[in-house]
Short mmCIF file of C-alpha atoms in Angstrom, two decimals:
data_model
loop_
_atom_site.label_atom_id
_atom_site.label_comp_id
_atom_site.label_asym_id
_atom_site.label_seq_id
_atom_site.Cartn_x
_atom_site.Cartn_y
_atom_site.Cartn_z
CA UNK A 1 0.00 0.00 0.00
CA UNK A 2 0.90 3.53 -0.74
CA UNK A 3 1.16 6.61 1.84
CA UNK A 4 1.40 9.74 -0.09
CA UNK A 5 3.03 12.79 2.76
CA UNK A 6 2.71 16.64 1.14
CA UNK A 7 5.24 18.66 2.57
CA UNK A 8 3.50 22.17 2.90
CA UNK A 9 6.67 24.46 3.14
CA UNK A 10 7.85 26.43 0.02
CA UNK A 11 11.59 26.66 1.97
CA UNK A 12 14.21 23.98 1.19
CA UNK A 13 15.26 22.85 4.69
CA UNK A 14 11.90 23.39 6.59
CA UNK A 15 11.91 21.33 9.80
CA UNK A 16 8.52 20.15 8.30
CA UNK A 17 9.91 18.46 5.63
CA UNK A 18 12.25 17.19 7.93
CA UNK A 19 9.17 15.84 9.80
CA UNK A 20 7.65 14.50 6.84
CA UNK A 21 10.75 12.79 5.61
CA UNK A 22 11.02 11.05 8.96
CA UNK A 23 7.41 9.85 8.79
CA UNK A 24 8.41 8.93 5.72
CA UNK A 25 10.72 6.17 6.81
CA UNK A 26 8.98 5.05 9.47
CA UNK A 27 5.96 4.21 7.37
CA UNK A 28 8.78 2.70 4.72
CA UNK A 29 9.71 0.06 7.55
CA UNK A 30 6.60 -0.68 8.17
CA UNK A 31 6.44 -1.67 4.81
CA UNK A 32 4.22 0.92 2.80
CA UNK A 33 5.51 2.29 -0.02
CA UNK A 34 5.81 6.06 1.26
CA UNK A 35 6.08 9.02 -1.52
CA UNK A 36 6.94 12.46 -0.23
CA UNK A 37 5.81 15.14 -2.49
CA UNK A 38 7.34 18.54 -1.45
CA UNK A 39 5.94 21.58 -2.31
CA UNK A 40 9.20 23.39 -1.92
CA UNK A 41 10.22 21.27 -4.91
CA UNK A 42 7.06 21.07 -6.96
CA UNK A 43 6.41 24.55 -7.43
CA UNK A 44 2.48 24.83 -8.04
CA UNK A 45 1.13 27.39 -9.93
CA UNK A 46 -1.98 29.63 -7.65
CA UNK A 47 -5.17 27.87 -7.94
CA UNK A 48 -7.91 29.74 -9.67
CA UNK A 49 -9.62 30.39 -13.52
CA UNK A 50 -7.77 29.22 -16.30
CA UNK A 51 -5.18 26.49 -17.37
CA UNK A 52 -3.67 25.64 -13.78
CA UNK A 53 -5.51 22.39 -13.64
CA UNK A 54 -3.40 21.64 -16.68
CA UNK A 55 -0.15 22.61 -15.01
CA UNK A 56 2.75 19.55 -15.33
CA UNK A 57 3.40 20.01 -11.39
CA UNK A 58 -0.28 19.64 -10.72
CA UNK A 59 -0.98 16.62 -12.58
CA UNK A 60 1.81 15.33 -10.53
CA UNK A 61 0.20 16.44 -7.23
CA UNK A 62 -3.17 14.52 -8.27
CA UNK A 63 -1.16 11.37 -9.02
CA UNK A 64 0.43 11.22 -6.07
CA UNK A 65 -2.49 11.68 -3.87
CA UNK A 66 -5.48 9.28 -5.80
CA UNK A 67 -2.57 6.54 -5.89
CA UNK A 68 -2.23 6.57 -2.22
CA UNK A 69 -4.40 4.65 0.04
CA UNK A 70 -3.47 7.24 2.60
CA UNK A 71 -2.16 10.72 3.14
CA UNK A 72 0.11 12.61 5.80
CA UNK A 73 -0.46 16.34 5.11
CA UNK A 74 2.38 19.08 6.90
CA UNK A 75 2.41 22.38 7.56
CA UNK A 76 4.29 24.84 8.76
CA UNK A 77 2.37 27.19 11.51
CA UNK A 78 1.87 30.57 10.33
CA UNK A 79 -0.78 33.00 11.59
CA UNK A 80 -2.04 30.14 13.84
CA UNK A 81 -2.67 28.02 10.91
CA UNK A 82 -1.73 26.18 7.72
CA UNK A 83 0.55 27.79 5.31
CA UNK A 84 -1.08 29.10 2.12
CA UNK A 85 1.45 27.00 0.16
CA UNK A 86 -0.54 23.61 1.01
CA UNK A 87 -4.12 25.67 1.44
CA UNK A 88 -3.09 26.27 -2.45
CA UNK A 89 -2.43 22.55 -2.96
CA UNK A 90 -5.44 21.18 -1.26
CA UNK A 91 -7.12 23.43 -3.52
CA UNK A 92 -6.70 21.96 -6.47
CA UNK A 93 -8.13 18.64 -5.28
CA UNK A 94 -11.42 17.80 -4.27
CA UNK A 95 -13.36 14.30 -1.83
CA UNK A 96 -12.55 12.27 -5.26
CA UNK A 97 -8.92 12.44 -4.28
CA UNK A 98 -9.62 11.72 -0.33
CA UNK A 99 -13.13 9.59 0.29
CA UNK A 100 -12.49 7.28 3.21
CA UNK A 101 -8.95 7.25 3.04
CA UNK A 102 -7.35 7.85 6.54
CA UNK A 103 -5.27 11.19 7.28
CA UNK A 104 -2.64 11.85 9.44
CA UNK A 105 -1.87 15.97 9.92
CA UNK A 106 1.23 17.31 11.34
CA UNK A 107 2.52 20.67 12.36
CA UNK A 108 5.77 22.31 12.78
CA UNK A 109 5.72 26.08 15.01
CA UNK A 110 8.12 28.02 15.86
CA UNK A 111 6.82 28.59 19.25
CA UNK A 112 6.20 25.47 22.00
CA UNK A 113 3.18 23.68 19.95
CA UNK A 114 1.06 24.62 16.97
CA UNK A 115 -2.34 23.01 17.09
CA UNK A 116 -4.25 25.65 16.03
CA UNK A 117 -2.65 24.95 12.66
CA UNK A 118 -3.76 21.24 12.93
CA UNK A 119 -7.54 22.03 13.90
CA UNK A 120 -7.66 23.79 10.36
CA UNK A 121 -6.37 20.70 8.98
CA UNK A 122 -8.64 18.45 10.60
CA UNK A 123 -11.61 21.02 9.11
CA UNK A 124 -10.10 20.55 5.88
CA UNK A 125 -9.73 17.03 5.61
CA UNK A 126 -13.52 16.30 6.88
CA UNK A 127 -14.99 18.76 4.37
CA UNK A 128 -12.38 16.40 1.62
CA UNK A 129 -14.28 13.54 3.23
CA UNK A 130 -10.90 12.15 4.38
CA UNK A 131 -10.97 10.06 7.90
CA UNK A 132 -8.81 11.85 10.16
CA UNK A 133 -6.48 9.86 12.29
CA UNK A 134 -7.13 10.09 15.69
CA UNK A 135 -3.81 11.46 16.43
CA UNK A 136 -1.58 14.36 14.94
CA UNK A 137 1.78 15.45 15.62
CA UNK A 138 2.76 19.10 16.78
CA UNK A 139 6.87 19.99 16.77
CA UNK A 140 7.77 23.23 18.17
CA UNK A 141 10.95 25.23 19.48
CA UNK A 142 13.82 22.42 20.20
CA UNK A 143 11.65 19.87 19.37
CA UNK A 144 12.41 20.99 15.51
CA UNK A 145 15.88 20.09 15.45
CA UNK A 146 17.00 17.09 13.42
CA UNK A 147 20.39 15.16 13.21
CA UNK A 148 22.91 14.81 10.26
CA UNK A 149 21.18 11.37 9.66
CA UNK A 150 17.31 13.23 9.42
CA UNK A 151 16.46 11.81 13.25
CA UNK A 152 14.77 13.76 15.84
CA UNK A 153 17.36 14.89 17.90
CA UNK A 154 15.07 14.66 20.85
CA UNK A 155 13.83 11.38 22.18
CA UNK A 156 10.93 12.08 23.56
CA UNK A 157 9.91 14.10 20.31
CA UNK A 158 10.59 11.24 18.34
CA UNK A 159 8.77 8.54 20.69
CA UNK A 160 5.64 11.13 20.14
CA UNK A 161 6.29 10.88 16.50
CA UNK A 162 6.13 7.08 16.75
CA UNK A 163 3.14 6.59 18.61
CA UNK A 164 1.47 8.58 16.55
CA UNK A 165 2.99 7.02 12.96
CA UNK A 166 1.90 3.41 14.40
CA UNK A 167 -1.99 4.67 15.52
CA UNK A 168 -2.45 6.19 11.86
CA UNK A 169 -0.79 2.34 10.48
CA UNK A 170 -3.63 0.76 12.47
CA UNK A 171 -6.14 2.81 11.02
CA UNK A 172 -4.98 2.26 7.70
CA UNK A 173 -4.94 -2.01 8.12
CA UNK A 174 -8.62 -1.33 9.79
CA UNK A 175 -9.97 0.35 7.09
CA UNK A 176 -7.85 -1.84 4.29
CA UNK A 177 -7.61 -5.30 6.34
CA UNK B 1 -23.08 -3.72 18.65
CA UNK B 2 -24.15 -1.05 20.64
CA UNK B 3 -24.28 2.48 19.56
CA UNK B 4 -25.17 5.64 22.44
CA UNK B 5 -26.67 8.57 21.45
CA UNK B 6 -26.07 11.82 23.88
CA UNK B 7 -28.71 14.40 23.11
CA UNK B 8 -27.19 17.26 23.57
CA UNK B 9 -30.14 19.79 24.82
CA UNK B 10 -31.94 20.78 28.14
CA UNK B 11 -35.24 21.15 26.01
CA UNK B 12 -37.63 18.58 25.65
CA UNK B 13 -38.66 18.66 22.31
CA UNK B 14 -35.66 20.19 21.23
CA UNK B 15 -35.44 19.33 17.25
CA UNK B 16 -31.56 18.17 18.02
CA UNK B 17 -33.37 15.63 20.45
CA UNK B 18 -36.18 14.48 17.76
CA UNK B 19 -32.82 14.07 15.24
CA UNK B 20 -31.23 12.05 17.65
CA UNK B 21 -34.11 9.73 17.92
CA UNK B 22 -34.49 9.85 14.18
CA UNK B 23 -30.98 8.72 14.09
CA UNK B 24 -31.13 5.55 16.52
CA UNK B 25 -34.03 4.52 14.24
CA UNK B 26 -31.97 4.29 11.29
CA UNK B 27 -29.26 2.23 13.39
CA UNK B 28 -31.81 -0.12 14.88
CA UNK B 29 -33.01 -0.98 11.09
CA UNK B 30 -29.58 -1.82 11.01
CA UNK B 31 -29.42 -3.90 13.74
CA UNK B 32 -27.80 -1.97 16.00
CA UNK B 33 -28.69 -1.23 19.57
CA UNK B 34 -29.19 1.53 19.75
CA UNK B 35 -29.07 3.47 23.59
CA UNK B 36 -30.34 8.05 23.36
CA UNK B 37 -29.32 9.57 26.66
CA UNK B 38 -30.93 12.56 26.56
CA UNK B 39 -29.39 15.54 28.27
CA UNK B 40 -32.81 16.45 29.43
CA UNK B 41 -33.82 13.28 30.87
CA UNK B 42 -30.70 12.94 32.46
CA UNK B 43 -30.25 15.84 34.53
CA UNK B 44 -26.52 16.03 35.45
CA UNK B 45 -24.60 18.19 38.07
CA UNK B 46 -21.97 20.69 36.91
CA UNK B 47 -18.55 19.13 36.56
CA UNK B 48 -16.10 20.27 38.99
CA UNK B 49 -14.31 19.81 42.40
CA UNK B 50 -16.02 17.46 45.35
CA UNK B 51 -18.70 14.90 44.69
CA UNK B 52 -19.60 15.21 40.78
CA UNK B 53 -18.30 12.07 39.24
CA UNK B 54 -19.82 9.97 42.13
CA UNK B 55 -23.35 11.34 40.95
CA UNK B 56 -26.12 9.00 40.03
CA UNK B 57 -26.23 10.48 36.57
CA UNK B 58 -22.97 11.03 35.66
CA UNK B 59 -22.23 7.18 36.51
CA UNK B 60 -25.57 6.13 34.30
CA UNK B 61 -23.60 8.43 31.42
CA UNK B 62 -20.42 6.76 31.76
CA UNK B 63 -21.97 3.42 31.80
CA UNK B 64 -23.54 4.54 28.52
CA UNK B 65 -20.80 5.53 27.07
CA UNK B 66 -18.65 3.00 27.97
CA UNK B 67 -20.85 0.00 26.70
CA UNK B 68 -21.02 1.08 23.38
CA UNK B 69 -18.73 0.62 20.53
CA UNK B 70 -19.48 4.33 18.89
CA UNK B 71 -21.24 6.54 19.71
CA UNK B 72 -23.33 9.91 18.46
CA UNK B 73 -22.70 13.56 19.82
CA UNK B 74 -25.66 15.89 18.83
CA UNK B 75 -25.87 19.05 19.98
CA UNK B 76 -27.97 22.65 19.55
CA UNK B 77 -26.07 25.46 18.26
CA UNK B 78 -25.68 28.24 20.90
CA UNK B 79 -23.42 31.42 19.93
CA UNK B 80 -21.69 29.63 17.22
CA UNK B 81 -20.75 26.72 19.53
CA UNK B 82 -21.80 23.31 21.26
CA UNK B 83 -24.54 23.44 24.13
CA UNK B 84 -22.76 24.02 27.51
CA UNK B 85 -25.28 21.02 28.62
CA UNK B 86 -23.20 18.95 26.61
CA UNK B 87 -19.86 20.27 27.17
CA UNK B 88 -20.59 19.77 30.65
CA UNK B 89 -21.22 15.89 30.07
CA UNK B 90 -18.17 15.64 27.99
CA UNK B 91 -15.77 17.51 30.63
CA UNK B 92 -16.87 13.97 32.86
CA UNK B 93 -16.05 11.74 29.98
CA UNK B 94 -12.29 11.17 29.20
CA UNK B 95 -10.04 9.44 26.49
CA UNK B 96 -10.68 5.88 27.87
CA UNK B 97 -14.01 5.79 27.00
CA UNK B 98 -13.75 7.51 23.19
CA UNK B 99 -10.54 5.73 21.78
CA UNK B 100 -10.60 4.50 18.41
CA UNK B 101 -14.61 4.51 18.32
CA UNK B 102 -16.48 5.94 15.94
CA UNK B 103 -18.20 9.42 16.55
CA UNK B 104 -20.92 10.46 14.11
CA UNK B 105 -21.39 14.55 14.85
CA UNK B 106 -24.71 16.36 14.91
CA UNK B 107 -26.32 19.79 15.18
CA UNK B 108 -29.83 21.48 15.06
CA UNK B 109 -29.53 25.84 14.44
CA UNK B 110 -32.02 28.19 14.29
CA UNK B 111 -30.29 29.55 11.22
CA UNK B 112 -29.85 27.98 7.72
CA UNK B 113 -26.90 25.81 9.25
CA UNK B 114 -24.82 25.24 11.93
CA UNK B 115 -21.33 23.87 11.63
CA UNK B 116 -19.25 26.08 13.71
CA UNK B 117 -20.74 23.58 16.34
CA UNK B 118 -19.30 20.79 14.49
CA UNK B 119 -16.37 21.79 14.01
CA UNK B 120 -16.21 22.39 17.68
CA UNK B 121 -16.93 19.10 18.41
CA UNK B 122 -14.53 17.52 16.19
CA UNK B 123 -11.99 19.26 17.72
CA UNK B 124 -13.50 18.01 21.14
CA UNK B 125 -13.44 13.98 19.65
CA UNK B 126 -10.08 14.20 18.25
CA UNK B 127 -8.81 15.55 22.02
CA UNK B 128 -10.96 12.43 23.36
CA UNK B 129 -8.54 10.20 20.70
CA UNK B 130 -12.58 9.14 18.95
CA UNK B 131 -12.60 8.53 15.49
CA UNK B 132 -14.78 10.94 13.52
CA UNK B 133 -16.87 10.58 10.84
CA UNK B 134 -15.96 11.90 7.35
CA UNK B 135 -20.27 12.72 7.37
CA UNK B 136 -21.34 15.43 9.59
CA UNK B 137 -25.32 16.20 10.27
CA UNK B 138 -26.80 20.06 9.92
CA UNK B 139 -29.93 20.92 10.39
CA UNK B 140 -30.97 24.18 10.36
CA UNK B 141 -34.26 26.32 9.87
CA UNK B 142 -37.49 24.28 8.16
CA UNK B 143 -35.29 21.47 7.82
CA UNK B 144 -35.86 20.88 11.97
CA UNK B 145 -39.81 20.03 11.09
CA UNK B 146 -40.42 16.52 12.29
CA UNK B 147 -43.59 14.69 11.97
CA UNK B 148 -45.70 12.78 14.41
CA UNK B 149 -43.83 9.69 13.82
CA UNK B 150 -40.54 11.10 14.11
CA UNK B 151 -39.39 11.41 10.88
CA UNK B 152 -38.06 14.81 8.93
CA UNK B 153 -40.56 16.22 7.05
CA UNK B 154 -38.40 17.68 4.27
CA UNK B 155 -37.25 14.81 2.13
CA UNK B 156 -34.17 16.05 0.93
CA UNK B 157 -33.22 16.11 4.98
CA UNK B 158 -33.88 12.99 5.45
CA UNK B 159 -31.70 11.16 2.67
CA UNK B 160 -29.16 13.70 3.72
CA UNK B 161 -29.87 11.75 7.49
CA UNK B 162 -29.45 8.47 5.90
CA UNK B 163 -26.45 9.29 3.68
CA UNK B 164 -24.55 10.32 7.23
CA UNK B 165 -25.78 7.73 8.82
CA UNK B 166 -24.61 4.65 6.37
CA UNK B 167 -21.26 6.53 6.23
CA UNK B 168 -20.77 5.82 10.01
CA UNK B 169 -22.16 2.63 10.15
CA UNK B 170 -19.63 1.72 7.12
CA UNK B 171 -17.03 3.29 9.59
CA UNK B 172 -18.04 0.92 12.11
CA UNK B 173 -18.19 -1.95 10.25
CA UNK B 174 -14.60 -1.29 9.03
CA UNK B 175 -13.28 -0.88 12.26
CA UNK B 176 -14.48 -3.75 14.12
CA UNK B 177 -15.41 -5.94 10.96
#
């Protein structure tokens, strides 16, 4: 099965792709196949009238999403909420791409947490008619920092990270198995 | 499998109350049981310090809760928000007895619609680690006309009901099928 994770920053070394990459490989060795599509590196045009739809890096965002079985979305926290880069994405897709398949939301703040960012999300993803996992993830402050080998570089961050990776596995078996 | 429905209003025949009702219908004739604790009927005390949780009520509430397998949270909308009749029930209620159980969210407005309420409360699930529905319920305005027997009288409200309700009991099914 595939897990498709959207990176929501537009800046090359965002701690939130950091995130993503990491739930990236934990969802790798639990054997999905696990396809991070960053939006730093797909540069989407702005949704809206006209030939967008028919833009090369969008047709690559709709791929990636309806072949996934599941989706992580991250964002950065900005003005207590998602950043307009993945708003922009999500735009362009619509409950075709995310009927019944379960979402997992994470959020990356430069301050201690950033859930407000995640409630959005969870908005979002109902109106999408995605199932929202039961559990998100919220990085802020130190808990951003990564290691050399894309690790959390605190334990208790990454533990959180776990926990929540293996709760949004067992939702995808349940609603797969 | 047992399903409990909270009614979330102090009213009697409070249309949120007749949708409720309406709703455990639908899961009997799919052969659910199907438990409404009505908010109204079950008059509890305030949460807080001293002697609350030992409270005949609130223990009939938990037991409710706590026997079923997923439950239904409806709820009027008051200043954009959930009733404080049924946040009060909730703040009794903790993690243990939502976790990983499907939550199908309701609300009756006086206006046209009323989803700040549900947005409220699926921020309120998610906290309580419940699994909620992709389907929301709003009712708002003419669409709160029941008839004698209970059912909407608008017909377009009515499949919108249903539709909801199969969603969840699909959820259901998936997660403990």
């Amino acid at each position: 099965m595939k897990v498709t994770l959207i990176a929501g920053s537009n800046r090359e070394q965002a701690s939130s792709t950091q995130l993503t990459r990491y739930m990236a490989r934990l969802l790798e060795e639990q054997g999905f196949e696990a396809e991070v599509f960053s939006l730093y590196e797909h540069q989407l045009p702005l949704y809206g009238p006209g030939e967008a739809y028919g833009h090369e890096e969008v047709l690559k965002l709709s791929q990636a999403v309806k072949s996934a079985q599941a989706v992580v979305l991250t964002t950065p926290e900005y003005h207590s909420s998602i950043s307009g880069v993945l708003k922009n994405a999500l735009d362009f897709l619509n409950s075709e791409y995310f009927e019944g398949k379960p979402v997992l939301s994470a959020s990356s703040a430069g301050g201690t947490v950033g859930v407000s960012s995640l409630g959005t999300l969870q908005g979002i993803v109902r109106n999408l008619h995605g199932l929202n996992c039961p559990e998100w993830i919220s990085i802020g402050s130190d808990q951003r920092k990564f290691t050399d080998e894309g690790e959390p570089a605190d334990q208790a961050t990454e533990l959180r990270i776990r926990k929540a990776v293996d709760t949004f596995v067992h939702l995808i078996h349940r609603m797969y198995g």
